[in-house]
Amino acid sequence: MDELVELYQEMILDHSKAPRNFGRLDPHTHHAEGYNPLCGDQCDITLTLRDGVIDEVKFTGAGCAISTASASLMTEAVKGKPIENADVLFAKIHHLLTTDDPPADDLGKLQVFAGVRNFPMRVKCATLAWHTLRSALRGANDVVTTE
Ligand code: ZN
């Protein structure tokens, strides 16, 4: 188990230091901002939806390592996928972070966040990007908070 924990930490560190899909998409079809007041994390997501598929997605933001890594891994996970897949992933991530059940096999790299549930204060850091993505997909331009 310690090896797994180390692997998780390495992947989170890697994505927080070198976030994937970092930046702003212009033009874009959807946009939302998210804020996690507990930790001060900010997340700004722009994406382009084409025929129900998330064609391109980028994020900017400032926050802790977990929130940045989560946004980075989220963009990798949903890019090129239909909206429905993003919704399913959101539900699985939420389940992963808020229960003690074993991670779903098909979560792939997102399983790294299993390590976060031991730190309840950080769960909202890990879900911020997902809440923001959902808000963007729903076309709500309001700022979402994790509260
Ligand atoms: Zn945070």
mmCIF file of N, CA and C and ligand atoms in Angstrom:
data_model
loop_
_atom_site.group_PDB
_atom_site.id
_atom_site.type_symbol
_atom_site.label_atom_id
_atom_site.label_comp_id
_atom_site.label_asym_id
_atom_site.label_seq_id
_atom_site.Cartn_x
_atom_site.Cartn_y
_atom_site.Cartn_z
ATOM 1 N N MET A 1 0.827 -1.208 0.000
ATOM 2 C CA MET A 1 0.000 0.000 0.000
ATOM 3 C C MET A 1 0.862 1.258 0.000
ATOM 4 N N ASP A 2 1.991 1.211 0.724
ATOM 5 C CA ASP A 2 2.856 2.391 0.759
ATOM 6 C C ASP A 2 3.361 2.762 -0.634
ATOM 7 N N GLU A 3 3.630 1.718 -1.430
ATOM 8 C CA GLU A 3 4.092 1.976 -2.790
ATOM 9 C C GLU A 3 3.031 2.717 -3.591
ATOM 10 N N LEU A 4 1.781 2.292 -3.381
ATOM 11 C CA LEU A 4 0.678 2.953 -4.074
ATOM 12 C C LEU A 4 0.575 4.407 -3.646
ATOM 13 N N VAL A 5 0.667 4.631 -2.360
ATOM 14 C CA VAL A 5 0.577 5.994 -1.839
ATOM 15 C C VAL A 5 1.676 6.850 -2.456
ATOM 16 N N GLU A 6 2.878 6.268 -2.566
ATOM 17 C CA GLU A 6 3.990 7.004 -3.166
ATOM 18 C C GLU A 6 3.719 7.338 -4.633
ATOM 19 N N LEU A 7 3.149 6.341 -5.319
ATOM 20 C CA LEU A 7 2.816 6.533 -6.725
ATOM 21 C C LEU A 7 1.791 7.656 -6.874
ATOM 22 N N TYR A 8 0.795 7.630 -6.011
ATOM 23 C CA TYR A 8 -0.234 8.672 -6.042
ATOM 24 C C TYR A 8 0.401 10.043 -5.841
ATOM 25 N N GLN A 9 1.257 10.118 -4.825
ATOM 26 C CA GLN A 9 1.863 11.410 -4.517
ATOM 27 C C GLN A 9 2.721 11.902 -5.667
ATOM 28 N N GLU A 10 3.426 10.965 -6.306
ATOM 29 C CA GLU A 10 4.265 11.350 -7.436
ATOM 30 C C GLU A 10 3.435 11.901 -8.579
ATOM 31 N N MET A 11 2.309 11.233 -8.858
ATOM 32 C CA MET A 11 1.484 11.672 -9.978
ATOM 33 C C MET A 11 0.847 13.035 -9.678
ATOM 34 N N ILE A 12 0.425 13.218 -8.449
ATOM 35 C CA ILE A 12 -0.169 14.510 -8.075
ATOM 36 C C ILE A 12 0.884 15.616 -8.155
ATOM 37 N N LEU A 13 2.086 15.313 -7.694
ATOM 38 C CA LEU A 13 3.170 16.301 -7.775
ATOM 39 C C LEU A 13 3.503 16.639 -9.225
ATOM 40 N N ASP A 14 3.577 15.596 -10.045
ATOM 41 C CA ASP A 14 3.904 15.781 -11.459
ATOM 42 C C ASP A 14 2.876 16.686 -12.134
ATOM 43 N N HIS A 15 1.595 16.399 -11.916
ATOM 44 C CA HIS A 15 0.556 17.193 -12.572
ATOM 45 C C HIS A 15 0.425 18.593 -11.988
ATOM 46 N N SER A 16 0.800 18.748 -10.726
ATOM 47 C CA SER A 16 0.696 20.091 -10.144
ATOM 48 C C SER A 16 1.866 20.967 -10.609
ATOM 49 N N LYS A 17 3.006 20.331 -10.873
ATOM 50 C CA LYS A 17 4.169 21.103 -11.333
ATOM 51 C C LYS A 17 4.107 21.389 -12.826
ATOM 52 N N ALA A 18 3.541 20.452 -13.567
ATOM 53 C CA ALA A 18 3.459 20.602 -15.022
ATOM 54 C C ALA A 18 2.040 20.292 -15.480
ATOM 55 N N PRO A 19 1.083 21.169 -15.140
ATOM 56 C CA PRO A 19 -0.311 20.881 -15.468
ATOM 57 C C PRO A 19 -0.548 20.754 -16.969
ATOM 58 N N ARG A 20 -1.358 19.757 -17.350
ATOM 59 C CA ARG A 20 -1.714 19.546 -18.755
ATOM 60 C C ARG A 20 -2.924 20.429 -19.090
ATOM 61 N N ASN A 21 -2.986 20.824 -20.347
ATOM 62 C CA ASN A 21 -4.123 21.618 -20.824
ATOM 63 C C ASN A 21 -4.303 22.901 -20.012
ATOM 64 N N PHE A 22 -3.193 23.496 -19.634
ATOM 65 C CA PHE A 22 -3.261 24.732 -18.855
ATOM 66 C C PHE A 22 -3.350 25.920 -19.812
ATOM 67 N N GLY A 23 -4.288 26.805 -19.560
ATOM 68 C CA GLY A 23 -4.450 27.987 -20.403
ATOM 69 C C GLY A 23 -5.915 28.296 -20.624
ATOM 70 N N ARG A 24 -6.158 29.164 -21.590
ATOM 71 C CA ARG A 24 -7.531 29.566 -21.891
ATOM 72 C C ARG A 24 -7.825 29.295 -23.347
ATOM 73 N N LEU A 25 -9.003 28.768 -23.607
ATOM 74 C CA LEU A 25 -9.441 28.524 -24.976
ATOM 75 C C LEU A 25 -10.228 29.731 -25.457
ATOM 76 N N ASP A 26 -9.766 30.332 -26.528
ATOM 77 C CA ASP A 26 -10.531 31.418 -27.132
ATOM 78 C C ASP A 26 -10.490 31.272 -28.631
ATOM 79 N N PRO A 27 -11.599 31.121 -29.314
ATOM 80 C CA PRO A 27 -12.942 31.138 -28.701
ATOM 81 C C PRO A 27 -13.274 29.817 -28.002
ATOM 82 N N HIS A 28 -14.318 29.869 -27.211
ATOM 83 C CA HIS A 28 -14.803 28.651 -26.562
ATOM 84 C C HIS A 28 -16.328 28.694 -26.560
ATOM 85 N N THR A 29 -16.948 27.573 -26.303
ATOM 86 C CA THR A 29 -18.416 27.553 -26.260
ATOM 87 C C THR A 29 -18.935 27.573 -24.824
ATOM 88 N N HIS A 30 -18.118 27.111 -23.892
ATOM 89 C CA HIS A 30 -18.561 27.043 -22.496
ATOM 90 C C HIS A 30 -17.451 27.520 -21.564
ATOM 91 N N HIS A 31 -17.882 28.118 -20.464
ATOM 92 C CA HIS A 31 -16.914 28.662 -19.514
ATOM 93 C C HIS A 31 -17.528 28.679 -18.118
ATOM 94 N N ALA A 32 -16.721 28.411 -17.112
ATOM 95 C CA ALA A 32 -17.183 28.581 -15.730
ATOM 96 C C ALA A 32 -15.974 28.794 -14.835
ATOM 97 N N GLU A 33 -16.249 29.437 -13.715
ATOM 98 C CA GLU A 33 -15.213 29.637 -12.708
ATOM 99 C C GLU A 33 -15.633 28.952 -11.426
ATOM 100 N N GLY A 34 -14.662 28.401 -10.737
ATOM 101 C CA GLY A 34 -14.960 27.756 -9.475
ATOM 102 C C GLY A 34 -14.032 28.265 -8.383
ATOM 103 N N TYR A 35 -14.513 28.183 -7.171
ATOM 104 C CA TYR A 35 -13.748 28.682 -6.041
ATOM 105 C C TYR A 35 -13.989 27.774 -4.840
ATOM 106 N N ASN A 36 -12.923 27.401 -4.200
ATOM 107 C CA ASN A 36 -13.020 26.596 -2.981
ATOM 108 C C ASN A 36 -12.541 27.442 -1.803
ATOM 109 N N PRO A 37 -13.488 28.069 -1.094
ATOM 110 C CA PRO A 37 -13.097 29.003 -0.035
ATOM 111 C C PRO A 37 -12.337 28.342 1.113
ATOM 112 N N LEU A 38 -12.517 27.039 1.268
ATOM 113 C CA LEU A 38 -11.839 26.346 2.366
ATOM 114 C C LEU A 38 -10.326 26.414 2.237
ATOM 115 N N CYS A 39 -9.872 26.380 0.983
ATOM 116 C CA CYS A 39 -8.428 26.304 0.743
ATOM 117 C C CYS A 39 -7.949 27.508 -0.053
ATOM 118 N N GLY A 40 -8.893 28.220 -0.696
ATOM 119 C CA GLY A 40 -8.516 29.360 -1.526
ATOM 120 C C GLY A 40 -8.211 28.991 -2.960
ATOM 121 N N ASP A 41 -8.577 27.765 -3.369
ATOM 122 C CA ASP A 41 -8.303 27.324 -4.737
ATOM 123 C C ASP A 41 -9.257 27.995 -5.724
ATOM 124 N N GLN A 42 -8.701 28.386 -6.863
ATOM 125 C CA GLN A 42 -9.515 28.938 -7.941
ATOM 126 C C GLN A 42 -9.321 28.098 -9.183
ATOM 127 N N CYS A 43 -10.377 28.008 -9.973
ATOM 128 C CA CYS A 43 -10.318 27.197 -11.184
ATOM 129 C C CYS A 43 -11.177 27.857 -12.246
ATOM 130 N N ASP A 44 -10.621 28.040 -13.423
ATOM 131 C CA ASP A 44 -11.326 28.691 -14.515
ATOM 132 C C ASP A 44 -11.248 27.741 -15.712
ATOM 133 N N ILE A 45 -12.401 27.306 -16.168
ATOM 134 C CA ILE A 45 -12.424 26.304 -17.243
ATOM 135 C C ILE A 45 -13.081 26.857 -18.494
ATOM 136 N N THR A 46 -12.409 26.691 -19.615
ATOM 137 C CA THR A 46 -13.007 27.013 -20.906
ATOM 138 C C THR A 46 -12.993 25.729 -21.730
ATOM 139 N N LEU A 47 -14.073 25.526 -22.479
ATOM 140 C CA LEU A 47 -14.116 24.321 -23.307
ATOM 141 C C LEU A 47 -14.924 24.558 -24.571
ATOM 142 N N THR A 48 -14.691 23.706 -25.525
ATOM 143 C CA THR A 48 -15.440 23.744 -26.771
ATOM 144 C C THR A 48 -16.184 22.433 -26.925
ATOM 145 N N LEU A 49 -17.482 22.568 -27.051
ATOM 146 C CA LEU A 49 -18.337 21.408 -27.203
ATOM 147 C C LEU A 49 -18.733 21.287 -28.667
ATOM 148 N N ARG A 50 -18.594 20.091 -29.219
ATOM 149 C CA ARG A 50 -19.007 19.886 -30.603
ATOM 150 C C ARG A 50 -19.776 18.575 -30.685
ATOM 151 N N ASP A 51 -21.022 18.670 -31.113
ATOM 152 C CA ASP A 51 -21.891 17.485 -31.224
ATOM 153 C C ASP A 51 -21.912 16.669 -29.936
ATOM 154 N N GLY A 52 -21.989 17.364 -28.808
ATOM 155 C CA GLY A 52 -22.095 16.652 -27.540
ATOM 156 C C GLY A 52 -20.790 16.080 -27.028
ATOM 157 N N VAL A 53 -19.687 16.388 -27.734
ATOM 158 C CA VAL A 53 -18.378 15.878 -27.322
ATOM 159 C C VAL A 53 -17.504 17.051 -26.864
ATOM 160 N N ILE A 54 -16.766 16.837 -25.789
ATOM 161 C CA ILE A 54 -15.844 17.868 -25.303
ATOM 162 C C ILE A 54 -14.603 17.836 -26.195
ATOM 163 N N ASP A 55 -14.599 18.737 -27.158
ATOM 164 C CA ASP A 55 -13.579 18.735 -28.191
ATOM 165 C C ASP A 55 -12.241 19.221 -27.642
ATOM 166 N N GLU A 56 -12.306 20.349 -26.923
ATOM 167 C CA GLU A 56 -11.101 20.934 -26.315
ATOM 168 C C GLU A 56 -11.480 21.412 -24.933
ATOM 169 N N VAL A 57 -10.540 21.313 -24.006
ATOM 170 C CA VAL A 57 -10.800 21.849 -22.664
ATOM 171 C C VAL A 57 -9.485 22.321 -22.066
ATOM 172 N N LYS A 58 -9.530 23.496 -21.465
ATOM 173 C CA LYS A 58 -8.351 24.038 -20.800
ATOM 174 C C LYS A 58 -8.747 24.644 -19.469
ATOM 175 N N PHE A 59 -7.765 24.766 -18.597
ATOM 176 C CA PHE A 59 -8.063 25.406 -17.314
ATOM 177 C C PHE A 59 -6.924 26.343 -16.921
ATOM 178 N N THR A 60 -7.289 27.346 -16.158
ATOM 179 C CA THR A 60 -6.280 28.134 -15.466
ATOM 180 C C THR A 60 -6.714 28.184 -14.015
ATOM 181 N N GLY A 61 -5.870 28.677 -13.170
ATOM 182 C CA GLY A 61 -6.277 28.774 -11.781
ATOM 183 C C GLY A 61 -5.066 28.795 -10.895
ATOM 184 N N ALA A 62 -5.330 29.091 -9.658
ATOM 185 C CA ALA A 62 -4.278 29.102 -8.665
ATOM 186 C C ALA A 62 -4.806 28.356 -7.463
ATOM 187 N N GLY A 63 -4.006 27.480 -6.959
ATOM 188 C CA GLY A 63 -4.472 26.733 -5.801
ATOM 189 C C GLY A 63 -3.410 25.778 -5.323
ATOM 190 N N CYS A 64 -3.824 24.890 -4.449
ATOM 191 C CA CYS A 64 -2.868 23.941 -3.882
ATOM 192 C C CYS A 64 -2.532 22.858 -4.912
ATOM 193 N N ALA A 65 -1.568 22.034 -4.589
ATOM 194 C CA ALA A 65 -1.113 20.981 -5.513
ATOM 195 C C ALA A 65 -2.261 20.052 -5.890
ATOM 196 N N ILE A 66 -3.097 19.728 -4.933
ATOM 197 C CA ILE A 66 -4.168 18.772 -5.227
ATOM 198 C C ILE A 66 -5.182 19.366 -6.195
ATOM 199 N N SER A 67 -5.548 20.634 -6.001
ATOM 200 C CA SER A 67 -6.541 21.229 -6.898
ATOM 201 C C SER A 67 -5.981 21.365 -8.311
ATOM 202 N N THR A 68 -4.726 21.733 -8.430
ATOM 203 C CA THR A 68 -4.113 21.867 -9.757
ATOM 204 C C THR A 68 -3.989 20.503 -10.433
ATOM 205 N N ALA A 69 -3.519 19.510 -9.684
ATOM 206 C CA ALA A 69 -3.376 18.168 -10.257
ATOM 207 C C ALA A 69 -4.734 17.608 -10.649
ATOM 208 N N SER A 70 -5.735 17.885 -9.842
ATOM 209 C CA SER A 70 -7.063 17.378 -10.133
ATOM 210 C C SER A 70 -7.605 17.985 -11.422
ATOM 211 N N ALA A 71 -7.410 19.301 -11.592
ATOM 212 C CA ALA A 71 -7.881 19.966 -12.809
ATOM 213 C C ALA A 71 -7.129 19.426 -14.025
ATOM 214 N N SER A 72 -5.816 19.230 -13.871
ATOM 215 C CA SER A 72 -4.994 18.720 -14.958
ATOM 216 C C SER A 72 -5.450 17.316 -15.379
ATOM 217 N N LEU A 73 -5.631 16.450 -14.411
ATOM 218 C CA LEU A 73 -6.060 15.075 -14.703
ATOM 219 C C LEU A 73 -7.496 15.048 -15.222
ATOM 220 N N MET A 74 -8.311 15.972 -14.726
ATOM 221 C CA MET A 74 -9.692 16.044 -15.200
ATOM 222 C C MET A 74 -9.732 16.388 -16.685
ATOM 223 N N THR A 75 -8.935 17.387 -17.093
ATOM 224 C CA THR A 75 -8.963 17.772 -18.508
ATOM 225 C C THR A 75 -8.495 16.606 -19.385
ATOM 226 N N GLU A 76 -7.484 15.887 -18.928
ATOM 227 C CA GLU A 76 -7.024 14.720 -19.699
ATOM 228 C C GLU A 76 -8.109 13.662 -19.803
ATOM 229 N N ALA A 77 -8.862 13.507 -18.710
ATOM 230 C CA ALA A 77 -9.852 12.425 -18.662
ATOM 231 C C ALA A 77 -11.074 12.714 -19.520
ATOM 232 N N VAL A 78 -11.455 13.984 -19.656
ATOM 233 C CA VAL A 78 -12.719 14.277 -20.351
ATOM 234 C C VAL A 78 -12.529 14.762 -21.789
ATOM 235 N N LYS A 79 -11.318 15.146 -22.137
ATOM 236 C CA LYS A 79 -11.077 15.655 -23.481
ATOM 237 C C LYS A 79 -11.377 14.583 -24.518
ATOM 238 N N GLY A 80 -12.199 14.940 -25.505
ATOM 239 C CA GLY A 80 -12.545 13.983 -26.547
ATOM 240 C C GLY A 80 -13.691 13.049 -26.177
ATOM 241 N N LYS A 81 -14.253 13.268 -24.975
ATOM 242 C CA LYS A 81 -15.320 12.381 -24.508
ATOM 243 C C LYS A 81 -16.687 13.081 -24.586
ATOM 244 N N PRO A 82 -17.751 12.286 -24.772
ATOM 245 C CA PRO A 82 -19.094 12.871 -24.729
ATOM 246 C C PRO A 82 -19.421 13.397 -23.327
ATOM 247 N N ILE A 83 -20.326 14.371 -23.278
ATOM 248 C CA ILE A 83 -20.727 14.953 -21.992
ATOM 249 C C ILE A 83 -21.149 13.871 -21.003
ATOM 250 N N GLU A 84 -21.879 12.862 -21.497
ATOM 251 C CA GLU A 84 -22.388 11.822 -20.590
ATOM 252 C C GLU A 84 -21.232 11.134 -19.865
ATOM 253 N N ASN A 85 -20.121 10.912 -20.570
ATOM 254 C CA ASN A 85 -18.966 10.284 -19.925
ATOM 255 C C ASN A 85 -18.406 11.154 -18.807
ATOM 256 N N ALA A 86 -18.414 12.466 -19.052
ATOM 257 C CA ALA A 86 -17.911 13.388 -18.033
ATOM 258 C C ALA A 86 -18.803 13.328 -16.795
ATOM 259 N N ASP A 87 -20.111 13.220 -17.015
ATOM 260 C CA ASP A 87 -21.042 13.123 -15.886
ATOM 261 C C ASP A 87 -20.806 11.844 -15.090
ATOM 262 N N VAL A 88 -20.583 10.744 -15.812
ATOM 263 C CA VAL A 88 -20.334 9.462 -15.147
ATOM 264 C C VAL A 88 -19.035 9.532 -14.341
ATOM 265 N N LEU A 89 -18.003 10.142 -14.939
ATOM 266 C CA LEU A 89 -16.718 10.274 -14.239
ATOM 267 C C LEU A 89 -16.870 11.130 -12.989
ATOM 268 N N PHE A 90 -17.639 12.203 -13.113
ATOM 269 C CA PHE A 90 -17.868 13.073 -11.956
ATOM 270 C C PHE A 90 -18.464 12.256 -10.821
ATOM 271 N N ALA A 91 -19.490 11.451 -11.142
ATOM 272 C CA ALA A 91 -20.157 10.645 -10.115
ATOM 273 C C ALA A 91 -19.170 9.661 -9.491
ATOM 274 N N LYS A 92 -18.309 9.079 -10.323
ATOM 275 C CA LYS A 92 -17.345 8.097 -9.806
ATOM 276 C C LYS A 92 -16.293 8.757 -8.921
ATOM 277 N N ILE A 93 -15.834 9.930 -9.336
ATOM 278 C CA ILE A 93 -14.848 10.657 -8.538
ATOM 279 C C ILE A 93 -15.451 11.045 -7.195
ATOM 280 N N HIS A 94 -16.686 11.509 -7.254
ATOM 281 C CA HIS A 94 -17.357 11.910 -6.029
ATOM 282 C C HIS A 94 -17.483 10.718 -5.087
ATOM 283 N N HIS A 95 -17.855 9.581 -5.653
ATOM 284 C CA HIS A 95 -17.989 8.353 -4.870
ATOM 285 C C HIS A 95 -16.632 7.954 -4.280
ATOM 286 N N LEU A 96 -15.604 8.040 -5.119
ATOM 287 C CA LEU A 96 -14.248 7.673 -4.700
ATOM 288 C C LEU A 96 -13.796 8.509 -3.499
ATOM 289 N N LEU A 97 -14.139 9.796 -3.538
ATOM 290 C CA LEU A 97 -13.635 10.717 -2.522
ATOM 291 C C LEU A 97 -14.465 10.718 -1.246
ATOM 292 N N THR A 98 -15.690 10.242 -1.341
ATOM 293 C CA THR A 98 -16.576 10.390 -0.181
ATOM 294 C C THR A 98 -16.988 9.066 0.433
ATOM 295 N N THR A 99 -16.470 7.951 -0.080
ATOM 296 C CA THR A 99 -16.779 6.654 0.532
ATOM 297 C C THR A 99 -15.472 5.894 0.741
ATOM 298 N N ASP A 100 -15.590 4.729 1.381
ATOM 299 C CA ASP A 100 -14.408 3.887 1.572
ATOM 300 C C ASP A 100 -14.370 2.745 0.578
ATOM 301 N N ASP A 101 -15.278 2.757 -0.395
ATOM 302 C CA ASP A 101 -15.310 1.681 -1.388
ATOM 303 C C ASP A 101 -14.027 1.690 -2.209
ATOM 304 N N PRO A 102 -13.618 0.524 -2.718
ATOM 305 C CA PRO A 102 -12.440 0.489 -3.590
ATOM 306 C C PRO A 102 -12.706 1.303 -4.863
ATOM 307 N N PRO A 103 -11.672 1.920 -5.432
ATOM 308 C CA PRO A 103 -11.876 2.723 -6.636
ATOM 309 C C PRO A 103 -12.398 1.873 -7.792
ATOM 310 N N ALA A 104 -13.250 2.461 -8.619
ATOM 311 C CA ALA A 104 -13.730 1.766 -9.813
ATOM 312 C C ALA A 104 -12.540 1.497 -10.741
ATOM 313 N N ASP A 105 -12.487 0.293 -11.314
ATOM 314 C CA ASP A 105 -11.352 -0.108 -12.149
ATOM 315 C C ASP A 105 -11.132 0.826 -13.335
ATOM 316 N N ASP A 106 -12.237 1.349 -13.862
ATOM 317 C CA ASP A 106 -12.126 2.109 -15.106
ATOM 318 C C ASP A 106 -11.795 3.582 -14.863
ATOM 319 N N LEU A 107 -11.414 3.907 -13.636
ATOM 320 C CA LEU A 107 -11.058 5.307 -13.367
ATOM 321 C C LEU A 107 -9.665 5.659 -13.887
ATOM 322 N N GLY A 108 -8.870 4.639 -14.154
ATOM 323 C CA GLY A 108 -7.527 4.896 -14.664
ATOM 324 C C GLY A 108 -6.719 5.745 -13.696
ATOM 325 N N LYS A 109 -6.049 6.746 -14.248
ATOM 326 C CA LYS A 109 -5.173 7.608 -13.443
ATOM 327 C C LYS A 109 -5.924 8.318 -12.323
ATOM 328 N N LEU A 110 -7.230 8.512 -12.535
ATOM 329 C CA LEU A 110 -8.000 9.261 -11.540
ATOM 330 C C LEU A 110 -8.059 8.533 -10.206
ATOM 331 N N GLN A 111 -7.675 7.254 -10.210
ATOM 332 C CA GLN A 111 -7.623 6.509 -8.952
ATOM 333 C C GLN A 111 -6.657 7.133 -7.951
ATOM 334 N N VAL A 112 -5.754 7.973 -8.441
ATOM 335 C CA VAL A 112 -4.774 8.567 -7.522
ATOM 336 C C VAL A 112 -5.470 9.335 -6.413
ATOM 337 N N PHE A 113 -6.687 9.799 -6.687
ATOM 338 C CA PHE A 113 -7.367 10.618 -5.684
ATOM 339 C C PHE A 113 -7.957 9.801 -4.535
ATOM 340 N N ALA A 114 -7.826 8.469 -4.631
ATOM 341 C CA ALA A 114 -8.224 7.632 -3.500
ATOM 342 C C ALA A 114 -7.421 8.039 -2.264
ATOM 343 N N GLY A 115 -6.183 8.483 -2.487
ATOM 344 C CA GLY A 115 -5.336 8.885 -1.369
ATOM 345 C C GLY A 115 -5.849 10.128 -0.658
ATOM 346 N N VAL A 116 -6.663 10.909 -1.366
ATOM 347 C CA VAL A 116 -7.115 12.186 -0.815
ATOM 348 C C VAL A 116 -8.195 11.998 0.242
ATOM 349 N N ARG A 117 -8.940 10.876 0.150
ATOM 350 C CA ARG A 117 -10.066 10.752 1.081
ATOM 351 C C ARG A 117 -9.632 10.567 2.528
ATOM 352 N N ASN A 118 -8.347 10.281 2.718
ATOM 353 C CA ASN A 118 -7.839 10.231 4.088
ATOM 354 C C ASN A 118 -7.653 11.625 4.678
ATOM 355 N N PHE A 119 -7.832 12.632 3.815
ATOM 356 C CA PHE A 119 -7.673 14.016 4.254
ATOM 357 C C PHE A 119 -8.940 14.791 3.895
ATOM 358 N N PRO A 120 -9.972 14.678 4.741
ATOM 359 C CA PRO A 120 -11.275 15.269 4.401
ATOM 360 C C PRO A 120 -11.199 16.745 4.031
ATOM 361 N N MET A 121 -10.242 17.458 4.599
ATOM 362 C CA MET A 121 -10.109 18.876 4.275
ATOM 363 C C MET A 121 -9.746 19.092 2.809
ATOM 364 N N ARG A 122 -9.134 18.071 2.203
ATOM 365 C CA ARG A 122 -8.650 18.248 0.831
ATOM 366 C C ARG A 122 -9.622 17.729 -0.228
ATOM 367 N N VAL A 123 -10.699 17.101 0.238
ATOM 368 C CA VAL A 123 -11.635 16.529 -0.743
ATOM 369 C C VAL A 123 -12.172 17.613 -1.669
ATOM 370 N N LYS A 124 -12.458 18.778 -1.108
ATOM 371 C CA LYS A 124 -13.008 19.856 -1.937
ATOM 372 C C LYS A 124 -11.976 20.413 -2.911
ATOM 373 N N CYS A 125 -10.715 20.311 -2.556
ATOM 374 C CA CYS A 125 -9.651 20.702 -3.495
ATOM 375 C C CYS A 125 -9.709 19.793 -4.722
ATOM 376 N N ALA A 126 -9.951 18.511 -4.468
ATOM 377 C CA ALA A 126 -9.929 17.522 -5.558
ATOM 378 C C ALA A 126 -11.201 17.575 -6.401
ATOM 379 N N THR A 127 -12.304 18.042 -5.828
ATOM 380 C CA THR A 127 -13.557 18.046 -6.602
ATOM 381 C C THR A 127 -13.819 19.386 -7.279
ATOM 382 N N LEU A 128 -13.055 20.413 -6.914
ATOM 383 C CA LEU A 128 -13.328 21.751 -7.463
ATOM 384 C C LEU A 128 -13.389 21.758 -8.990
ATOM 385 N N ALA A 129 -12.396 21.174 -9.637
ATOM 386 C CA ALA A 129 -12.353 21.201 -11.104
ATOM 387 C C ALA A 129 -13.580 20.499 -11.694
ATOM 388 N N TRP A 130 -14.019 19.451 -11.028
ATOM 389 C CA TRP A 130 -15.174 18.692 -11.536
ATOM 390 C C TRP A 130 -16.457 19.496 -11.385
ATOM 391 N N HIS A 131 -16.604 20.152 -10.234
ATOM 392 C CA HIS A 131 -17.779 21.019 -10.051
ATOM 393 C C HIS A 131 -17.781 22.125 -11.108
ATOM 394 N N THR A 132 -16.605 22.663 -11.355
ATOM 395 C CA THR A 132 -16.497 23.767 -12.316
ATOM 396 C C THR A 132 -16.813 23.278 -13.725
ATOM 397 N N LEU A 133 -16.311 22.097 -14.056
ATOM 398 C CA LEU A 133 -16.602 21.517 -15.369
ATOM 399 C C LEU A 133 -18.111 21.335 -15.546
ATOM 400 N N ARG A 134 -18.756 20.805 -14.516
ATOM 401 C CA ARG A 134 -20.186 20.545 -14.613
ATOM 402 C C ARG A 134 -20.952 21.852 -14.798
ATOM 403 N N SER A 135 -20.506 22.856 -14.059
ATOM 404 C CA SER A 135 -21.144 24.152 -14.188
ATOM 405 C C SER A 135 -20.976 24.707 -15.602
ATOM 406 N N ALA A 136 -19.789 24.546 -16.161
ATOM 407 C CA ALA A 136 -19.528 25.027 -17.523
ATOM 408 C C ALA A 136 -20.419 24.297 -18.520
ATOM 409 N N LEU A 137 -20.540 22.992 -18.351
ATOM 410 C CA LEU A 137 -21.336 22.197 -19.288
ATOM 411 C C LEU A 137 -22.811 22.544 -19.201
ATOM 412 N N ARG A 138 -23.237 22.977 -18.028
ATOM 413 C CA ARG A 138 -24.639 23.360 -17.872
ATOM 414 C C ARG A 138 -24.894 24.768 -18.364
ATOM 415 N N GLY A 139 -23.827 25.423 -18.771
ATOM 416 C CA GLY A 139 -23.987 26.750 -19.344
ATOM 417 C C GLY A 139 -24.189 27.834 -18.306
ATOM 418 N N ALA A 140 -23.996 27.476 -17.037
ATOM 419 C CA ALA A 140 -24.125 28.488 -16.001
ATOM 420 C C ALA A 140 -22.808 29.251 -15.923
ATOM 421 N N ASN A 141 -22.870 30.540 -16.062
ATOM 422 C CA ASN A 141 -21.632 31.313 -16.011
ATOM 423 C C ASN A 141 -21.341 31.863 -14.631
ATOM 424 N N ASP A 142 -22.164 31.489 -13.671
ATOM 425 C CA ASP A 142 -21.935 31.959 -12.307
ATOM 426 C C ASP A 142 -20.679 31.294 -11.763
ATOM 427 N N VAL A 143 -20.115 31.921 -10.769
ATOM 428 C CA VAL A 143 -18.988 31.314 -10.074
ATOM 429 C C VAL A 143 -19.537 30.240 -9.142
ATOM 430 N N VAL A 144 -19.036 29.019 -9.267
ATOM 431 C CA VAL A 144 -19.474 27.979 -8.352
ATOM 432 C C VAL A 144 -18.494 27.887 -7.193
ATOM 433 N N THR A 145 -19.012 27.553 -6.044
ATOM 434 C CA THR A 145 -18.104 27.271 -4.937
ATOM 435 C C THR A 145 -18.379 25.844 -4.495
ATOM 436 N N THR A 146 -17.422 25.294 -3.786
ATOM 437 C CA THR A 146 -17.563 23.919 -3.338
ATOM 438 C C THR A 146 -18.404 23.848 -2.072
ATOM 439 N N GLU A 147 -18.813 24.998 -1.580
ATOM 440 C CA GLU A 147 -19.658 25.005 -0.378
ATOM 441 C C GLU A 147 -21.091 24.644 -0.724
HETATM 442 ZN ZN ZN B 1 -6.777 23.162 -2.110
#
